[in-house]
Amino acid sequence: MAGTPPVPNVRRVDRVALLGLAADVRDVYAHAFGRPPWNEPGAMADDYVSRLHRDVDRPGFTAAAACRPDGRLVGFATAWTTPDPFPSEGSYRHAGDGLGEHGVRELLGGALKIDELAVHPDHARRGLGLALLNAVSAAAPGGRSWLFTVAAADGPLDFYLRHGWSPVTSPAPDAGGVVVMLGPHHPGAPAPAHREAPAAAGH
C-alpha cells in the first residue's frame, strides 16, 4: 500500500551491536518514557544509556532490536539473569516482600529478568512490543522469565496481561504500583483461570 512505512525488522542483537546504536537507544527511550504514565525527564534517557554500558556485562545479558530498513533503531528490549544474591533495594524489595524468600528463590532465582522494553511512539501499536518481548524471552531457561511493571492508568499492565503474563504480587503503593509478573511459559505462573488483573495503585 502506497505511503505505508516499511515494517521494522526485529532480531536478537549482541552487546556490541546494541551499544553501537546507543544514540538511537537514547532517542527511543526518551520518546517512549517521556510521555504518560511515566513522564520521565530527558535526563533519564542519558542515565539509561550510561547504565546500559554496565548492564551489557551482566550474566545472561540478552537484547533485541527493532530496526527500519535504513538501520535506524525504533524499539529495543533487554534482559539478563536474575542477580544472585537477590537485591533488596527499590522494586526488588517489593518482590521480596510480596513473594517471600522461598517465593523469590522458586519463581525468580536463575530466571530471565526482562529489564527494559521500549518502542518509539511513531511505531507503536504495530506488534513491535510483543515481537521484542518474545525475542528476548526466548532466551529464558525453561521458559522462566519475569519482569516488573506498573499498575497505573494507561500503563503497560494490560499489554502484558493480554499476552499471557501473570501478576504474582499486588501493586505496591509505596513503590509506584510496582507489580511482579511471570512470563506465559513460566512453570510457576498461575493457571489462566486464576489470573486476575491487580487493582491499580491509588484506586
PDB file of C-alpha atoms in Angstrom:
ATOM      1  CA  MET A   1       0.000   0.000   0.000  1.00  0.00           C
ATOM      2  CA  ALA A   2       1.439   3.404  -1.003  1.00  0.00           C
ATOM      3  CA  GLY A   3       2.517   5.556   1.884  1.00  0.00           C
ATOM      4  CA  THR A   4       2.714   2.658   4.351  1.00  0.00           C
ATOM      5  CA  PRO A   5       6.056   2.733   6.193  1.00  0.00           C
ATOM      6  CA  PRO A   6       8.174  -0.414   5.906  1.00  0.00           C
ATOM      7  CA  VAL A   7       7.857  -2.874   8.775  1.00  0.00           C
ATOM      8  CA  PRO A   8      10.919  -2.786  11.041  1.00  0.00           C
ATOM      9  CA  ASN A   9      12.904  -5.987  11.418  1.00  0.00           C
ATOM     10  CA  VAL A  10      13.067  -7.448  14.947  1.00  0.00           C
ATOM     11  CA  ARG A  11      16.109  -9.536  15.794  1.00  0.00           C
ATOM     12  CA  ARG A  12      18.298 -10.543  18.708  1.00  0.00           C
ATOM     13  CA  VAL A  13      21.477  -8.476  18.926  1.00  0.00           C
ATOM     14  CA  ASP A  14      24.672  -8.783  20.931  1.00  0.00           C
ATOM     15  CA  ARG A  15      26.122  -6.206  23.285  1.00  0.00           C
ATOM     16  CA  VAL A  16      28.425  -4.693  20.652  1.00  0.00           C
ATOM     17  CA  ALA A  17      25.584  -4.156  18.176  1.00  0.00           C
ATOM     18  CA  LEU A  18      23.299  -2.629  20.801  1.00  0.00           C
ATOM     19  CA  LEU A  19      25.936  -0.244  22.125  1.00  0.00           C
ATOM     20  CA  GLY A  20      26.669   0.750  18.545  1.00  0.00           C
ATOM     21  CA  LEU A  21      23.072   2.020  18.429  1.00  0.00           C
ATOM     22  CA  ALA A  22      23.358   3.919  21.715  1.00  0.00           C
ATOM     23  CA  ALA A  23      22.247   7.252  20.224  1.00  0.00           C
ATOM     24  CA  ASP A  24      19.108   5.625  18.825  1.00  0.00           C
ATOM     25  CA  VAL A  25      18.537   3.796  22.123  1.00  0.00           C
ATOM     26  CA  ARG A  26      18.553   7.146  23.889  1.00  0.00           C
ATOM     27  CA  ASP A  27      16.092   8.619  21.389  1.00  0.00           C
ATOM     28  CA  VAL A  28      13.678   5.686  21.663  1.00  0.00           C
ATOM     29  CA  TYR A  29      13.890   5.689  25.466  1.00  0.00           C
ATOM     30  CA  ALA A  30      13.273   9.442  25.700  1.00  0.00           C
ATOM     31  CA  HIS A  31      10.227   9.317  23.430  1.00  0.00           C
ATOM     32  CA  ALA A  32       8.781   6.132  24.933  1.00  0.00           C
ATOM     33  CA  PHE A  33       9.114   7.137  28.583  1.00  0.00           C
ATOM     34  CA  GLY A  34       8.792  10.904  28.287  1.00  0.00           C
ATOM     35  CA  ARG A  35       5.011  10.576  27.946  1.00  0.00           C
ATOM     36  CA  PRO A  36       2.280   9.403  30.379  1.00  0.00           C
ATOM     37  CA  PRO A  37       2.168   7.442  32.574  1.00  0.00           C
ATOM     38  CA  TRP A  38       5.953   7.739  33.081  1.00  0.00           C
ATOM     39  CA  ASN A  39       6.643  11.397  32.206  1.00  0.00           C
ATOM     40  CA  GLU A  40      10.374  10.943  32.681  1.00  0.00           C
ATOM     41  CA  PRO A  41      12.596  13.976  32.035  1.00  0.00           C
ATOM     42  CA  GLY A  42      15.080  13.800  29.181  1.00  0.00           C
ATOM     43  CA  ALA A  43      17.977  13.379  31.590  1.00  0.00           C
ATOM     44  CA  MET A  44      16.643   9.937  32.478  1.00  0.00           C
ATOM     45  CA  ALA A  45      17.367   8.803  28.921  1.00  0.00           C
ATOM     46  CA  ASP A  46      21.004   9.852  29.350  1.00  0.00           C
ATOM     47  CA  ASP A  47      21.111   7.971  32.653  1.00  0.00           C
ATOM     48  CA  TYR A  48      19.709   4.878  30.969  1.00  0.00           C
ATOM     49  CA  VAL A  49      22.363   4.852  28.252  1.00  0.00           C
ATOM     50  CA  SER A  50      25.052   5.172  30.925  1.00  0.00           C
ATOM     51  CA  ARG A  51      23.500   2.267  32.810  1.00  0.00           C
ATOM     52  CA  LEU A  52      23.256   0.209  29.628  1.00  0.00           C
ATOM     53  CA  HIS A  53      27.028   0.295  29.247  1.00  0.00           C
ATOM     54  CA  ARG A  54      27.197  -1.511  32.601  1.00  0.00           C
ATOM     55  CA  ASP A  55      24.172  -3.755  32.069  1.00  0.00           C
ATOM     56  CA  VAL A  56      25.616  -5.406  28.958  1.00  0.00           C
ATOM     57  CA  ASP A  57      28.199  -7.081  31.208  1.00  0.00           C
ATOM     58  CA  ARG A  58      25.576  -8.709  33.451  1.00  0.00           C
ATOM     59  CA  PRO A  59      25.414 -12.522  33.401  1.00  0.00           C
ATOM     60  CA  GLY A  60      22.955 -13.793  30.823  1.00  0.00           C
ATOM     61  CA  PHE A  61      22.532 -10.399  29.142  1.00  0.00           C
ATOM     62  CA  THR A  62      20.420 -10.582  26.003  1.00  0.00           C
ATOM     63  CA  ALA A  63      18.809  -7.937  23.826  1.00  0.00           C
ATOM     64  CA  ALA A  64      16.565  -7.483  20.827  1.00  0.00           C
ATOM     65  CA  ALA A  65      16.280  -4.564  18.437  1.00  0.00           C
ATOM     66  CA  ALA A  66      13.623  -3.374  16.008  1.00  0.00           C
ATOM     67  CA  CYS A  67      15.277  -1.545  13.118  1.00  0.00           C
ATOM     68  CA  ARG A  68      13.974   0.085   9.967  1.00  0.00           C
ATOM     69  CA  PRO A  69      15.483  -0.977   6.617  1.00  0.00           C
ATOM     70  CA  ASP A  70      17.794   2.051   6.837  1.00  0.00           C
ATOM     71  CA  GLY A  71      19.196   0.684  10.100  1.00  0.00           C
ATOM     72  CA  ARG A  72      17.504   3.210  12.395  1.00  0.00           C
ATOM     73  CA  LEU A  73      16.502   1.689  15.748  1.00  0.00           C
ATOM     74  CA  VAL A  74      12.822   2.193  16.655  1.00  0.00           C
ATOM     75  CA  GLY A  75      12.494  -0.237  19.561  1.00  0.00           C
ATOM     76  CA  PHE A  76      14.559  -2.420  21.867  1.00  0.00           C
ATOM     77  CA  ALA A  77      14.351  -4.850  24.760  1.00  0.00           C
ATOM     78  CA  THR A  78      16.963  -6.012  27.258  1.00  0.00           C
ATOM     79  CA  ALA A  79      17.107  -8.826  29.796  1.00  0.00           C
ATOM     80  CA  TRP A  80      19.543 -10.726  31.994  1.00  0.00           C
ATOM     81  CA  THR A  81      19.719 -13.486  34.570  1.00  0.00           C
ATOM     82  CA  THR A  82      18.209 -12.583  37.941  1.00  0.00           C
ATOM     83  CA  PRO A  83      21.015 -11.365  40.228  1.00  0.00           C
ATOM     84  CA  ASP A  84      22.257 -13.718  42.939  1.00  0.00           C
ATOM     85  CA  PRO A  85      22.054 -12.792  45.739  1.00  0.00           C
ATOM     86  CA  PHE A  86      18.658 -11.237  45.052  1.00  0.00           C
ATOM     87  CA  PRO A  87      18.851  -7.432  45.511  1.00  0.00           C
ATOM     88  CA  SER A  88      16.944  -5.817  48.368  1.00  0.00           C
ATOM     89  CA  GLU A  89      16.577  -2.245  47.128  1.00  0.00           C
ATOM     90  CA  GLY A  90      13.858  -0.495  45.127  1.00  0.00           C
ATOM     91  CA  SER A  91      11.435  -2.712  43.231  1.00  0.00           C
ATOM     92  CA  TYR A  92      13.397  -5.791  44.238  1.00  0.00           C
ATOM     93  CA  ARG A  93      12.422  -5.114  47.840  1.00  0.00           C
ATOM     94  CA  HIS A  94       8.766  -5.155  46.765  1.00  0.00           C
ATOM     95  CA  ALA A  95       9.297  -8.529  45.091  1.00  0.00           C
ATOM     96  CA  GLY A  96      10.892  -9.900  48.243  1.00  0.00           C
ATOM     97  CA  ASP A  97       8.126  -8.562  50.452  1.00  0.00           C
ATOM     98  CA  GLY A  98       5.403  -9.904  48.186  1.00  0.00           C
ATOM     99  CA  LEU A  99       6.828 -13.338  47.424  1.00  0.00           C
ATOM    100  CA  GLY A 100       8.903 -14.070  50.491  1.00  0.00           C
ATOM    101  CA  GLU A 101      12.326 -15.650  50.445  1.00  0.00           C
ATOM    102  CA  HIS A 102      11.000 -19.023  49.279  1.00  0.00           C
ATOM    103  CA  GLY A 103       8.883 -17.485  46.517  1.00  0.00           C
ATOM    104  CA  VAL A 104      11.754 -15.376  45.245  1.00  0.00           C
ATOM    105  CA  ARG A 105      14.030 -18.408  45.123  1.00  0.00           C
ATOM    106  CA  GLU A 106      11.478 -20.694  43.458  1.00  0.00           C
ATOM    107  CA  LEU A 107       9.963 -18.238  40.971  1.00  0.00           C
ATOM    108  CA  LEU A 108      12.719 -15.748  40.201  1.00  0.00           C
ATOM    109  CA  GLY A 109      16.015 -17.421  41.083  1.00  0.00           C
ATOM    110  CA  GLY A 110      18.005 -18.193  37.938  1.00  0.00           C
ATOM    111  CA  ALA A 111      15.185 -16.862  35.758  1.00  0.00           C
ATOM    112  CA  LEU A 112      15.492 -14.282  32.984  1.00  0.00           C
ATOM    113  CA  LYS A 113      14.526 -10.795  34.152  1.00  0.00           C
ATOM    114  CA  ILE A 114      13.163  -8.578  31.384  1.00  0.00           C
ATOM    115  CA  ASP A 115      14.600  -5.198  32.244  1.00  0.00           C
ATOM    116  CA  GLU A 116      13.543  -2.743  29.543  1.00  0.00           C
ATOM    117  CA  LEU A 117      11.072  -2.754  26.670  1.00  0.00           C
ATOM    118  CA  ALA A 118      10.636   0.420  24.626  1.00  0.00           C
ATOM    119  CA  VAL A 119       9.118   1.286  21.258  1.00  0.00           C
ATOM    120  CA  HIS A 120       9.178   4.732  19.675  1.00  0.00           C
ATOM    121  CA  PRO A 121       5.616   6.164  19.712  1.00  0.00           C
ATOM    122  CA  ASP A 122       5.725   6.638  15.934  1.00  0.00           C
ATOM    123  CA  HIS A 123       5.945   2.853  15.614  1.00  0.00           C
ATOM    124  CA  ALA A 124       3.602   1.856  18.436  1.00  0.00           C
ATOM    125  CA  ARG A 125       0.615  -0.486  18.032  1.00  0.00           C
ATOM    126  CA  ARG A 126       2.223  -2.424  15.199  1.00  0.00           C
ATOM    127  CA  GLY A 127       3.201  -5.528  17.139  1.00  0.00           C
ATOM    128  CA  LEU A 128       6.802  -4.469  17.741  1.00  0.00           C
ATOM    129  CA  GLY A 129       6.498  -4.534  21.528  1.00  0.00           C
ATOM    130  CA  LEU A 130       5.318  -8.141  21.521  1.00  0.00           C
ATOM    131  CA  ALA A 131       7.914  -9.162  18.937  1.00  0.00           C
ATOM    132  CA  LEU A 132      10.700  -7.640  21.039  1.00  0.00           C
ATOM    133  CA  LEU A 133       9.354  -9.208  24.227  1.00  0.00           C
ATOM    134  CA  ASN A 134       9.146 -12.628  22.603  1.00  0.00           C
ATOM    135  CA  ALA A 135      12.642 -12.284  21.135  1.00  0.00           C
ATOM    136  CA  VAL A 136      14.331 -11.720  24.493  1.00  0.00           C
ATOM    137  CA  SER A 137      12.021 -14.104  26.369  1.00  0.00           C
ATOM    138  CA  ALA A 138      13.118 -16.897  24.049  1.00  0.00           C
ATOM    139  CA  ALA A 139      16.400 -16.942  25.979  1.00  0.00           C
ATOM    140  CA  ALA A 140      14.631 -17.760  29.278  1.00  0.00           C
ATOM    141  CA  PRO A 141      15.800 -21.091  30.739  1.00  0.00           C
ATOM    142  CA  GLY A 142      12.831 -23.457  30.875  1.00  0.00           C
ATOM    143  CA  GLY A 143      10.544 -20.560  29.932  1.00  0.00           C
ATOM    144  CA  ARG A 144      11.258 -18.870  33.274  1.00  0.00           C
ATOM    145  CA  SER A 145      11.011 -15.149  32.536  1.00  0.00           C
ATOM    146  CA  TRP A 146       9.687 -12.339  34.698  1.00  0.00           C
ATOM    147  CA  LEU A 147       9.537  -8.564  34.934  1.00  0.00           C
ATOM    148  CA  PHE A 148       8.406  -5.556  36.918  1.00  0.00           C
ATOM    149  CA  THR A 149       5.633  -3.371  35.560  1.00  0.00           C
ATOM    150  CA  VAL A 150       3.338  -0.686  36.947  1.00  0.00           C
ATOM    151  CA  ALA A 151      -0.366  -0.960  37.675  1.00  0.00           C
ATOM    152  CA  ALA A 152      -1.355   2.557  36.670  1.00  0.00           C
ATOM    153  CA  ALA A 153      -3.896   4.163  34.374  1.00  0.00           C
ATOM    154  CA  ASP A 154      -2.765   3.891  30.746  1.00  0.00           C
ATOM    155  CA  GLY A 155       0.201   1.833  31.884  1.00  0.00           C
ATOM    156  CA  PRO A 156       1.662  -1.303  30.310  1.00  0.00           C
ATOM    157  CA  LEU A 157      -0.042  -3.805  32.630  1.00  0.00           C
ATOM    158  CA  ASP A 158      -2.871  -4.548  30.185  1.00  0.00           C
ATOM    159  CA  PHE A 159      -0.339  -5.226  27.440  1.00  0.00           C
ATOM    160  CA  TYR A 160       1.309  -7.967  29.459  1.00  0.00           C
ATOM    161  CA  LEU A 161      -1.999  -9.435  30.622  1.00  0.00           C
ATOM    162  CA  ARG A 162      -3.245  -9.653  27.034  1.00  0.00           C
ATOM    163  CA  HIS A 163      -0.187 -11.647  26.082  1.00  0.00           C
ATOM    164  CA  GLY A 164      -0.359 -14.202  28.856  1.00  0.00           C
ATOM    165  CA  TRP A 165       1.813 -12.686  31.569  1.00  0.00           C
ATOM    166  CA  SER A 166       0.629 -13.253  35.139  1.00  0.00           C
ATOM    167  CA  PRO A 167       0.834 -10.903  38.151  1.00  0.00           C
ATOM    168  CA  VAL A 168       2.086 -12.651  41.281  1.00  0.00           C
ATOM    169  CA  THR A 169       2.212  -9.667  43.636  1.00  0.00           C
ATOM    170  CA  SER A 170      -0.242  -6.892  44.419  1.00  0.00           C
ATOM    171  CA  PRO A 171       0.625  -3.299  43.451  1.00  0.00           C
ATOM    172  CA  ALA A 172       2.984  -1.620  45.901  1.00  0.00           C
ATOM    173  CA  PRO A 173       1.610   1.853  46.821  1.00  0.00           C
ATOM    174  CA  ASP A 174       4.982   2.897  48.226  1.00  0.00           C
ATOM    175  CA  ALA A 175       6.767   1.837  45.009  1.00  0.00           C
ATOM    176  CA  GLY A 176       4.611   3.467  42.358  1.00  0.00           C
ATOM    177  CA  GLY A 177       2.280   0.499  41.954  1.00  0.00           C
ATOM    178  CA  VAL A 178       5.019  -1.969  41.017  1.00  0.00           C
ATOM    179  CA  VAL A 179       3.837  -5.500  40.189  1.00  0.00           C
ATOM    180  CA  VAL A 180       5.886  -8.657  39.572  1.00  0.00           C
ATOM    181  CA  MET A 181       4.739 -10.646  36.531  1.00  0.00           C
ATOM    182  CA  LEU A 182       5.723 -14.091  35.289  1.00  0.00           C
ATOM    183  CA  GLY A 183       6.025 -14.952  31.612  1.00  0.00           C
ATOM    184  CA  PRO A 184       3.403 -17.118  29.891  1.00  0.00           C
ATOM    185  CA  HIS A 185       5.740 -20.147  29.788  1.00  0.00           C
ATOM    186  CA  HIS A 186       6.968 -19.846  33.376  1.00  0.00           C
ATOM    187  CA  PRO A 187       6.171 -23.150  35.140  1.00  0.00           C
ATOM    188  CA  GLY A 188       5.229 -21.229  38.286  1.00  0.00           C
ATOM    189  CA  ALA A 189       2.692 -18.947  36.592  1.00  0.00           C
ATOM    190  CA  PRO A 190      -0.917 -19.230  37.811  1.00  0.00           C
ATOM    191  CA  ALA A 191      -3.324 -21.202  35.647  1.00  0.00           C
ATOM    192  CA  PRO A 192      -5.202 -18.953  33.173  1.00  0.00           C
ATOM    193  CA  ALA A 193      -8.480 -19.298  35.087  1.00  0.00           C
ATOM    194  CA  HIS A 194      -6.819 -17.878  38.191  1.00  0.00           C
ATOM    195  CA  ARG A 195      -5.163 -14.886  36.596  1.00  0.00           C
ATOM    196  CA  GLU A 196      -6.596 -11.564  37.722  1.00  0.00           C
ATOM    197  CA  ALA A 197      -5.582  -8.017  36.988  1.00  0.00           C
ATOM    198  CA  PRO A 198      -4.388  -6.336  40.199  1.00  0.00           C
ATOM    199  CA  ALA A 199      -6.142  -3.106  41.096  1.00  0.00           C
ATOM    200  CA  ALA A 200      -4.184  -0.013  40.125  1.00  0.00           C
ATOM    201  CA  ALA A 201      -2.417   1.693  42.986  1.00  0.00           C
ATOM    202  CA  GLY A 202      -4.409   4.531  44.436  1.00  0.00           C
ATOM    203  CA  HIS A 203      -7.747   3.287  43.032  1.00  0.00           C
TER     204      HIS A 203
END
